[in-house]
Coordinates of C-alpha atoms and ligand atoms in Angstrom, one line a residue:
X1 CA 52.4 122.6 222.8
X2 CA 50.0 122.9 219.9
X3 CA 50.2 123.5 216.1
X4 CA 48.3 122.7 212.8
X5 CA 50.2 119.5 211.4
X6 CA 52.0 117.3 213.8
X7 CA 54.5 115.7 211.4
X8 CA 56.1 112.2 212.8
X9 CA 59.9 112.1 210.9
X10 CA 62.2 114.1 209.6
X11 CA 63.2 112.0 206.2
X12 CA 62.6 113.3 202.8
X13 CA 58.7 113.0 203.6
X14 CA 58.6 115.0 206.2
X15 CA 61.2 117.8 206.1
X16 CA 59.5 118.3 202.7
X17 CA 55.8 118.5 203.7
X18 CA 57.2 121.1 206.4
X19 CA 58.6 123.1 204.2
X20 CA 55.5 123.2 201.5
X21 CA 53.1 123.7 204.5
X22 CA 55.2 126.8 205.6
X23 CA 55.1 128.2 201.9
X24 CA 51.3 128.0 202.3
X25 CA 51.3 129.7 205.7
X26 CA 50.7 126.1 208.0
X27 CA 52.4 125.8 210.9
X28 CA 53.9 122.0 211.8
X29 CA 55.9 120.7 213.8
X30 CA 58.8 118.3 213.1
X31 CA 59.7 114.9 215.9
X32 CA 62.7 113.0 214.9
X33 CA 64.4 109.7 217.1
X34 CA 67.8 110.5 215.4
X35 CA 69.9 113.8 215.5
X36 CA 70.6 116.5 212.8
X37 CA 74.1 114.6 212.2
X38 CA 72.8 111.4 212.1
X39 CA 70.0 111.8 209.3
X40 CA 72.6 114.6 207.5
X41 CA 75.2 111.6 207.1
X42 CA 72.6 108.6 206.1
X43 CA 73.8 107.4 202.8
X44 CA 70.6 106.0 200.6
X45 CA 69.2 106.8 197.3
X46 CA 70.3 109.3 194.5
X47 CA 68.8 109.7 191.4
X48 CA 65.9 112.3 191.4
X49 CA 62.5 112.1 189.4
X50 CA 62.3 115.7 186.8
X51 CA 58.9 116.4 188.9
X52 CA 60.9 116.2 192.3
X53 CA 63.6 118.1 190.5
X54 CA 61.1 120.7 189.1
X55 CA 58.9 120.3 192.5
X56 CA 62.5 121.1 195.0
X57 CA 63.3 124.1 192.9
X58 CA 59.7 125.6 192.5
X59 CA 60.0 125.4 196.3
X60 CA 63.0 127.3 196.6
X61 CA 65.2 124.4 197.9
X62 CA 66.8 123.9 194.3
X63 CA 69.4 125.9 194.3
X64 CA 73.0 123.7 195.5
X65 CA 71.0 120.8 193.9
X66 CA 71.5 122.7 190.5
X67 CA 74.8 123.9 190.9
X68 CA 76.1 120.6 192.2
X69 CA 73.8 117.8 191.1
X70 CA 74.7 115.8 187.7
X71 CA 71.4 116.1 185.1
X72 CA 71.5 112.4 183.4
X73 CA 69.7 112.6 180.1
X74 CA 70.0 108.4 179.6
X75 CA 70.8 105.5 181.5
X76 CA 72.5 101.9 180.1
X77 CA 71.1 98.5 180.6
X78 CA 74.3 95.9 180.2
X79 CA 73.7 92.5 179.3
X80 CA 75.5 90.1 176.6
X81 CA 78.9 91.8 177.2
X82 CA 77.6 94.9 175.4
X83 CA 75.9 98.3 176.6
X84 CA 72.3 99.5 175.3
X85 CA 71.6 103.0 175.3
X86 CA 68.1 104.0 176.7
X87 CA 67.8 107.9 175.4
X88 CA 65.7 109.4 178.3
X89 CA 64.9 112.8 177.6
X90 CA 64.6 111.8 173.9
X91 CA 62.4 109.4 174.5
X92 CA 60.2 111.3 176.7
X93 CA 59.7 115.1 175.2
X94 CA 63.5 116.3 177.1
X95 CA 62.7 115.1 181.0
X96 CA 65.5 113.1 182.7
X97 CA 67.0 112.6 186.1
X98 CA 69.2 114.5 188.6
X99 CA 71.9 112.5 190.5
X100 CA 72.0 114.3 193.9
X101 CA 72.5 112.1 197.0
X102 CA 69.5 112.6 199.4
X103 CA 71.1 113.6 202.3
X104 CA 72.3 116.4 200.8
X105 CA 68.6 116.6 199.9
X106 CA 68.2 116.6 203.4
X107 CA 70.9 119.3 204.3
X108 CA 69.0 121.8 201.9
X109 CA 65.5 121.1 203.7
X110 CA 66.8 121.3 207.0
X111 CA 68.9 124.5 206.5
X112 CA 65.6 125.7 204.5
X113 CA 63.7 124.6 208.0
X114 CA 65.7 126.1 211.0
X115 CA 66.4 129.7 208.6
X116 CA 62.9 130.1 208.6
X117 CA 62.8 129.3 212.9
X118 CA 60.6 125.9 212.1
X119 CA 60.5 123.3 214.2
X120 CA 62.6 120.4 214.4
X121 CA 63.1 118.3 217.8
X122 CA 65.5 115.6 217.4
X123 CA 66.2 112.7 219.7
X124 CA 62.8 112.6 220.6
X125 CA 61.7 109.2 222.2
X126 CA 58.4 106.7 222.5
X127 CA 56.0 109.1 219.7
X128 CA 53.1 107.7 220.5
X129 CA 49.8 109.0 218.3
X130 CA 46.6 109.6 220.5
X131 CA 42.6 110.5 219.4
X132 CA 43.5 110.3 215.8
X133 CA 39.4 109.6 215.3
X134 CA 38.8 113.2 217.1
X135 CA 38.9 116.6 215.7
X136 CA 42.3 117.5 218.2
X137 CA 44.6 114.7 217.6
X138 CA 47.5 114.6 219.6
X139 CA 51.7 113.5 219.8
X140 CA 53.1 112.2 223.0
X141 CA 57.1 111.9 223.5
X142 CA 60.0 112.5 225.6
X143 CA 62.1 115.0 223.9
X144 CA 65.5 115.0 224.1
X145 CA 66.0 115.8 227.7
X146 CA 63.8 113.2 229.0
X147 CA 60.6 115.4 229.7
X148 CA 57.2 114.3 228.9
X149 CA 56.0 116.5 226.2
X150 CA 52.5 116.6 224.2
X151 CA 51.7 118.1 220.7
X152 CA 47.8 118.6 219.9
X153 CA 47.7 119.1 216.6
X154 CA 44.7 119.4 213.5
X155 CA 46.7 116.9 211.5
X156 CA 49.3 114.3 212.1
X157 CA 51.4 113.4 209.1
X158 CA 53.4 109.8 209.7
X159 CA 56.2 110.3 207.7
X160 CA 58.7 107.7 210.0
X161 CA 59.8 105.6 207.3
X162 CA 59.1 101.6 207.4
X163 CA 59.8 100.5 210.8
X164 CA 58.0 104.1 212.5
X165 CA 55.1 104.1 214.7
X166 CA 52.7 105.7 212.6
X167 CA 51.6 102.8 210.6
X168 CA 50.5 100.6 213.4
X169 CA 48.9 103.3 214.7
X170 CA 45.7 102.6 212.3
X171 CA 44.1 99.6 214.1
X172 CA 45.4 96.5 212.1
X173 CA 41.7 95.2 211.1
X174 CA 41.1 98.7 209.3
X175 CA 44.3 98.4 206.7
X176 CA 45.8 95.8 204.3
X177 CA 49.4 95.2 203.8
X178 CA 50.8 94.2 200.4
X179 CA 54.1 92.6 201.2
X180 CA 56.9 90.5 198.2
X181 CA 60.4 90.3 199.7
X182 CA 62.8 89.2 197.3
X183 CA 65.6 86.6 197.7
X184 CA 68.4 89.0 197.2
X185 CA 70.2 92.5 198.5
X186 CA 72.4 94.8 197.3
X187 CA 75.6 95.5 198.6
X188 CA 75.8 99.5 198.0
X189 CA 79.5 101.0 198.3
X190 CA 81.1 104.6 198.1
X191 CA 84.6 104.5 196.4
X192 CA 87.2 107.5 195.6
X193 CA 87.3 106.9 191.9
X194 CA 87.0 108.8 188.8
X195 CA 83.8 108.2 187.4
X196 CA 83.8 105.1 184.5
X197 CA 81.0 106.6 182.7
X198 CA 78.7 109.0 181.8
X199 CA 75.4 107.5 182.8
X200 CA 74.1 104.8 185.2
X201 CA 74.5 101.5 183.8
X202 CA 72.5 98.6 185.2
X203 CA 74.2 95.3 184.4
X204 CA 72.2 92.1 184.1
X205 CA 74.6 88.7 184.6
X206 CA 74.3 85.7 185.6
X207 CA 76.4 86.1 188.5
X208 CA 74.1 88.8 189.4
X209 CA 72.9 92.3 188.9
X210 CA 75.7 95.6 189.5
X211 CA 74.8 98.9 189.1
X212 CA 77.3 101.9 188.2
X213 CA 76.0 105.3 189.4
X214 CA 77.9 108.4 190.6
X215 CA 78.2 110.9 193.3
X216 CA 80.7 113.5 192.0
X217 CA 84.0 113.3 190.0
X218 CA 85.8 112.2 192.6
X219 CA 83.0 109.6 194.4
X220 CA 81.4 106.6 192.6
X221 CA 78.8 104.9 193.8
X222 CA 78.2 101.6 193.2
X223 CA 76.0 98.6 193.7
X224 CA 76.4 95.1 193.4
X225 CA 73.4 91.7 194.0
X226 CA 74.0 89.9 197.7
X227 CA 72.4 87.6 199.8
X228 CA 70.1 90.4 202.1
X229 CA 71.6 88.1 205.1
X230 CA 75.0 88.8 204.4
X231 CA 77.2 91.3 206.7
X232 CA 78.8 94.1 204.6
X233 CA 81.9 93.0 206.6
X234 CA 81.5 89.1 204.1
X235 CA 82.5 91.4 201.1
X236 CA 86.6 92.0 201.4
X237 CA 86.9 94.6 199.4
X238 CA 89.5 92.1 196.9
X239 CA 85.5 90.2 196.6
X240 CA 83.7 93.3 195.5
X241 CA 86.3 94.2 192.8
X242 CA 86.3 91.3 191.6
X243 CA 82.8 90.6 191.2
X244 CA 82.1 94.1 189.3
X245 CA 84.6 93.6 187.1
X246 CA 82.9 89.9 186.2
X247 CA 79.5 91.7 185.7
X248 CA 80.7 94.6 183.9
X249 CA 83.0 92.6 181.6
X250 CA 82.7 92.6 177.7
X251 CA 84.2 92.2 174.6
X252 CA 84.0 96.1 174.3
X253 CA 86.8 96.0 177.1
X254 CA 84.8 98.3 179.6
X255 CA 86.4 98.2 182.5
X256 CA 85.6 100.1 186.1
X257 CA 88.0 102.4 187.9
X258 CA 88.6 101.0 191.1
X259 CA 89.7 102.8 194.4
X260 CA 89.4 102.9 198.2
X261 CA 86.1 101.8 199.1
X262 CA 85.2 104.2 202.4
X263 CA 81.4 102.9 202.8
X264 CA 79.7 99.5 202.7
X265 CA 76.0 98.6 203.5
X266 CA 73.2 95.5 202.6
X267 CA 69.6 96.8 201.4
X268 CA 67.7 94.4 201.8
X269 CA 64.7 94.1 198.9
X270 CA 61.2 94.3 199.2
X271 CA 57.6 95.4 197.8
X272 CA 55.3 97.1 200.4
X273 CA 52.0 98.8 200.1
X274 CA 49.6 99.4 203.1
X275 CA 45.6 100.6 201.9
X276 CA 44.5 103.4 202.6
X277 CA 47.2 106.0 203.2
X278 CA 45.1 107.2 205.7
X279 CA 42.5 106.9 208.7
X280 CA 40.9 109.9 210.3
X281 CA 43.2 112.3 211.1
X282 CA 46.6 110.3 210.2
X283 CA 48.1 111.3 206.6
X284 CA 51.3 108.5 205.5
X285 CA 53.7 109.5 203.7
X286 CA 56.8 107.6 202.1
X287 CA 58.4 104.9 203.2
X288 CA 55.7 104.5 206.3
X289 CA 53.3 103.6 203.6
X290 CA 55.4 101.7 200.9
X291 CA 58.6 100.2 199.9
X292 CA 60.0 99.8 196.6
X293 CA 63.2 97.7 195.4
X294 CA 65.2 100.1 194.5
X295 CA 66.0 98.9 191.1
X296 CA 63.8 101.6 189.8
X297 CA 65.0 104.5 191.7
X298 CA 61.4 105.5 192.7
X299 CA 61.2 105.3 196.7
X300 CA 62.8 109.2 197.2
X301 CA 60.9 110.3 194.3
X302 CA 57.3 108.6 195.3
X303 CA 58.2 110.4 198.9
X304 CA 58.2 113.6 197.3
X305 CA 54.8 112.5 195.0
X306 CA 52.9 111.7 198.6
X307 CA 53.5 115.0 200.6
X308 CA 53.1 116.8 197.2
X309 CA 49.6 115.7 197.3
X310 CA 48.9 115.8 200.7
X311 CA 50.6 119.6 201.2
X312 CA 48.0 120.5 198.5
X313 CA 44.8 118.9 200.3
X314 CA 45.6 120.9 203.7
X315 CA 46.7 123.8 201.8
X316 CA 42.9 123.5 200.5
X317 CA 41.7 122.8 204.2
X318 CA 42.8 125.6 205.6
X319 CA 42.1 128.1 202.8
X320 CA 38.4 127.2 202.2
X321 CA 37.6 124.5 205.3
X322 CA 37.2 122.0 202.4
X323 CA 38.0 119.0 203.1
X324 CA 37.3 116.8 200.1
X325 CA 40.9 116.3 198.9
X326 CA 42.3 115.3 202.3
X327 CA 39.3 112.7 202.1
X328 CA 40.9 111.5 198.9
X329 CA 44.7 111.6 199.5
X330 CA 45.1 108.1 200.3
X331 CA 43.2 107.0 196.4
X332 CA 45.1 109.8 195.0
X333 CA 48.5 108.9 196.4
X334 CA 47.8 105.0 195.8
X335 CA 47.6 105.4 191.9
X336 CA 51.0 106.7 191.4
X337 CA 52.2 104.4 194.5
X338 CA 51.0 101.4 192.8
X339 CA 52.2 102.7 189.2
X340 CA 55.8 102.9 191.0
X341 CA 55.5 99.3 192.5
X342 CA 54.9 97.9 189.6
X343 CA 57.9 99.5 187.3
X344 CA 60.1 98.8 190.4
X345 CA 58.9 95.2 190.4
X346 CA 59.5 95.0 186.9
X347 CA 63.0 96.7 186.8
X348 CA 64.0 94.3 189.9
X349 CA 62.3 91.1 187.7
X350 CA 64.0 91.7 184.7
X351 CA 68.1 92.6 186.3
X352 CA 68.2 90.2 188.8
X353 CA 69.0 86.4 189.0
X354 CA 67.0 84.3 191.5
X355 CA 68.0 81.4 193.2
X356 CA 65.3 79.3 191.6
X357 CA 65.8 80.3 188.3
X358 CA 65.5 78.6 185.8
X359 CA 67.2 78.5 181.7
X360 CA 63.8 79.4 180.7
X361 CA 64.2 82.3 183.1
X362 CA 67.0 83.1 181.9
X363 CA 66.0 83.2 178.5
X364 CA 63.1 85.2 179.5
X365 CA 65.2 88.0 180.9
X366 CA 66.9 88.2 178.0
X367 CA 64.3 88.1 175.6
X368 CA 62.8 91.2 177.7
X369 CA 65.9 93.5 177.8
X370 CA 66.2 92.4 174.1
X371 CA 63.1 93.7 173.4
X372 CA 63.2 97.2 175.8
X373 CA 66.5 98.2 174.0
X374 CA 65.2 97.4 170.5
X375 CA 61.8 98.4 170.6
X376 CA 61.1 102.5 170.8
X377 CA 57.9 101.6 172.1
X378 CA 59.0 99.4 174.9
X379 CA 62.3 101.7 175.7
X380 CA 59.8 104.9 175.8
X381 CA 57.7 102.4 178.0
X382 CA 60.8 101.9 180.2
X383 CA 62.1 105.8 180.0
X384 CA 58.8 107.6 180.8
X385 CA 58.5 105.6 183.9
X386 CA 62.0 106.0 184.9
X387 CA 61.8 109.9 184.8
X388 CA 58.7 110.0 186.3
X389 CA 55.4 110.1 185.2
X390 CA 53.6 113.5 185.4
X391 CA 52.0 114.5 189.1
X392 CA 48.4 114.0 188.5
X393 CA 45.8 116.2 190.1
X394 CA 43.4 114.5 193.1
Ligands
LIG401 P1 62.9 107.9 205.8 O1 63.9 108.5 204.9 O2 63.0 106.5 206.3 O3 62.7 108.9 207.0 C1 61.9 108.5 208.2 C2 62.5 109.3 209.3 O4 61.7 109.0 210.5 C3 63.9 108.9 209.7 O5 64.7 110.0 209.8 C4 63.7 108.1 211.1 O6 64.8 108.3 211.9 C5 62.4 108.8 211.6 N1 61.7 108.0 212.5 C6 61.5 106.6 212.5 N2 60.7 106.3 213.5 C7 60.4 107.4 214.2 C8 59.6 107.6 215.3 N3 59.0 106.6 216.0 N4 59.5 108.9 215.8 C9 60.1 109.9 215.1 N5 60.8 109.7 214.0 C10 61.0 108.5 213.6 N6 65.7 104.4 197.3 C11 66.1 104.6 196.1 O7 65.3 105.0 195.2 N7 67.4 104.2 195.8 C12 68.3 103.8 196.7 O8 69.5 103.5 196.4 C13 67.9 103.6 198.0 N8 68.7 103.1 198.9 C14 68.2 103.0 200.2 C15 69.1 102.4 201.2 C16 68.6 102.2 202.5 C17 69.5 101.6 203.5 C18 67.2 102.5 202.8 C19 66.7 102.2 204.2 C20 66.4 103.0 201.8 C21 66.9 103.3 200.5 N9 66.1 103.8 199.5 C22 66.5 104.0 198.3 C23 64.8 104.3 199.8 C24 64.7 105.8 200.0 O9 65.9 106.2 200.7 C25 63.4 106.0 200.9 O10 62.3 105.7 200.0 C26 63.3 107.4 201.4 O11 64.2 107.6 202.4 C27 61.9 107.6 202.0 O12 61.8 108.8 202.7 P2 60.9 108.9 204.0 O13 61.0 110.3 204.4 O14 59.5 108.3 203.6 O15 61.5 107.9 205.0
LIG402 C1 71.1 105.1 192.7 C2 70.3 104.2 193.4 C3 69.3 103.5 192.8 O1 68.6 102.6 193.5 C4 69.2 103.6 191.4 O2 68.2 102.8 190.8 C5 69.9 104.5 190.7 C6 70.9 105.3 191.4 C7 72.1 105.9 193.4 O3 72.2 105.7 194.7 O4 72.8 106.7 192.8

């Protein structure tokens, strides 16, 4: 088997590369452990960037997303008792976020994928990356019936998420690894409720942080601070209730719907950066290159920013047989990358309570969400970064 861009995954990373490099006329391939059910049921992030927004529509994947997506225009931060408005498109010349869970992301690209007869082999097994220093690269893997099967490719594009094989493909002396893991999870739950609000809040308490988002009218989505050790089967749901409704409370008497909760998982928390994105004829892409906390809301969204630029630098390849912004992804890719760790780290810093903390701490946190929700400067600080910056050009 043979094609131009052997593409290792079939997440957000990599069902979206596929589908900008058919726009430009590339041909790729698509390997993927799991099956089409599997990765179309995955419950994980939800609130889209405008550029990924702008960037799914302009592709021509947009199109349930706007009819059934919720545009957010500002989010809450909750501390004190009492809710603070953060005005995102105001703040930020009218951008602000979609709320559209990624796997339905997923459905669109993968429908997108098979209409236009691309290739996607699910239940592959043992990818392993060969020649990646030569000019024909190449995949081996058992596909789904057990047989033996190899890919040469021009390109190989490691977009297998965090635990994938691409990243320890690049010999371990010839990258760095930027790790913080945080003392904390989240417990994430879907519940059949009527929504309790308008936009996200994120709630800062001392028992911990919550977050309120949404799915639909009928599905909330909500998240609460956990031990990352702890079994989603710990938190009866009589425990979750009553813990949300601790966070959430205030003298404004807000109070959450509650319902039956159909869907319990444990994230656990961490900060991840390998340098560079890239070594000879291996692109990364998402997750198998960084990790956020998801406080921020950026690891879909920086997903999206990666294969943007690297579907442009091949697009380039194969249109002139320049190669300087493939030679540049991974410094391209990194300053956004590291823009996004660092609001994630912040967000994460400045909503959560730590197990060493102490009153100062405590004092400190409040002193900074003080100061976000009172100052227009440090709100717009806050807001532009939460919509997502503006794609920059290599
Ligand atoms: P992935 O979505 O991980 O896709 C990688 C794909 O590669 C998977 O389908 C996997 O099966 C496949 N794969 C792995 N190994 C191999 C292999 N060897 N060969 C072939 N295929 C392979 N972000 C937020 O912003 N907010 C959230 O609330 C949030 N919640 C999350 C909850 C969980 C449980 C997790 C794990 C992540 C969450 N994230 C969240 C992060 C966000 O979902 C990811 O940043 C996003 O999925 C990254 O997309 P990706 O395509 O890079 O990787
Ligand atoms: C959602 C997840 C997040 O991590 C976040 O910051 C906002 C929303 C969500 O799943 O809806």
């Amino acid at each position: 088997m043979r094609t131009q861009v052997g593409i290792i995954g079939a997440g957000p990373a990599g069902l979206l590369l596929a589908h900008l490099l058919r726009l430009e006329g590339i041909d790729s391939a698509v390997l993927e452990t799991r099956g089409r059910a599997e990765i179309e049921a995955t419950i994980r992030a939800g609130a889209l960037e405008q550029g990924t927004v702008d960037l799914l529509d302009a592709a021509g994947v947009g199109e349930r997303m706007r009819r059934e997506g919720m545009p957010h225009e500002g989010i809450v931060l909750r501390f004190g008792g009492r809710s603070h408005r953060i005005p995102l498109a105001e703040l930020t010349g009218g951008r602000s976020i979609m709320i559209y869970a990624q796997h339905e992301v997923i459905r669109d690209l993968v429908n997108a994928r098979l209409l236009a007869g691309g290739a996607i082999h699910f239940g592959v097994r043992d990818v392993s990356l060969l020649d990646l220093d030569t000019r024909q690269p190449k995949l081996r893997f058992h596909d789904a019936d057990g047989e033996l099967q190899e890919l040469a490719c021009d390109y190989v594009a490691g977009c297998d998420g965090f635990h994938g094989v691409s990243r320890p493909s690049i010999p371990s002396r010839l990258r760095r690894e930027f790790t913080r893991v945080y003392p904390f999870g989240w417990l994430g739950i879907l519940v059949e409720a009527p929504p309790a609000t308008d936009e996200l809040i994120y709630a800062y308490h001392e028992r911990g942080f919550a977050l309120v988002s949404t799915r639909s009218p009928q599905i909330q989505r909500l998240y609460l601070q956990c031990n990352p050790n702890d079994e989603p089967g710990a938190w009866a749901d009589a425990r979750v209730w009553e813990e949300l409704h601790a966070r959430l409370a205030g003298a404004d008497g807000f109070r959450l719907a509650e319902g039956r909760i159909f869907q319990k998982g444990v994230i656990a928390m961490r900060s991840f950066v390998v340098e560079p994105m890239q070594h000879g004829r291996l692109f990364l892409a998402g997750d198998a290159a960084h990790i956020v906390p998801p406080t921020g809301a950026k690891g879909l969204n920086l997903a999206v920013a990666d294969v943007r630029v690297l579907a442009r630098a091949l697009a380039e390849f194969y249109a002139s047989g320049n190669a300087q912004l493939l030679e540049r992804y991974s410094e391209t890719a990194l300053r956004r990358v590291w823009r996004a760790e660092h609001f994630s780290w912040w967000m994460t810093s400045m909503l959560h309570t730590f197990h060493d903390e102490s009153p100062f701490h405590h004092r400190m946190q409040l002193a900074q969400l003080r100061y976000v929700t009172e100052s227009r400067a440090a709100a717009t600080m806050l807001a532009e970064n939460y919509v997502g910056l503006p794609f920059e050009e290599a």
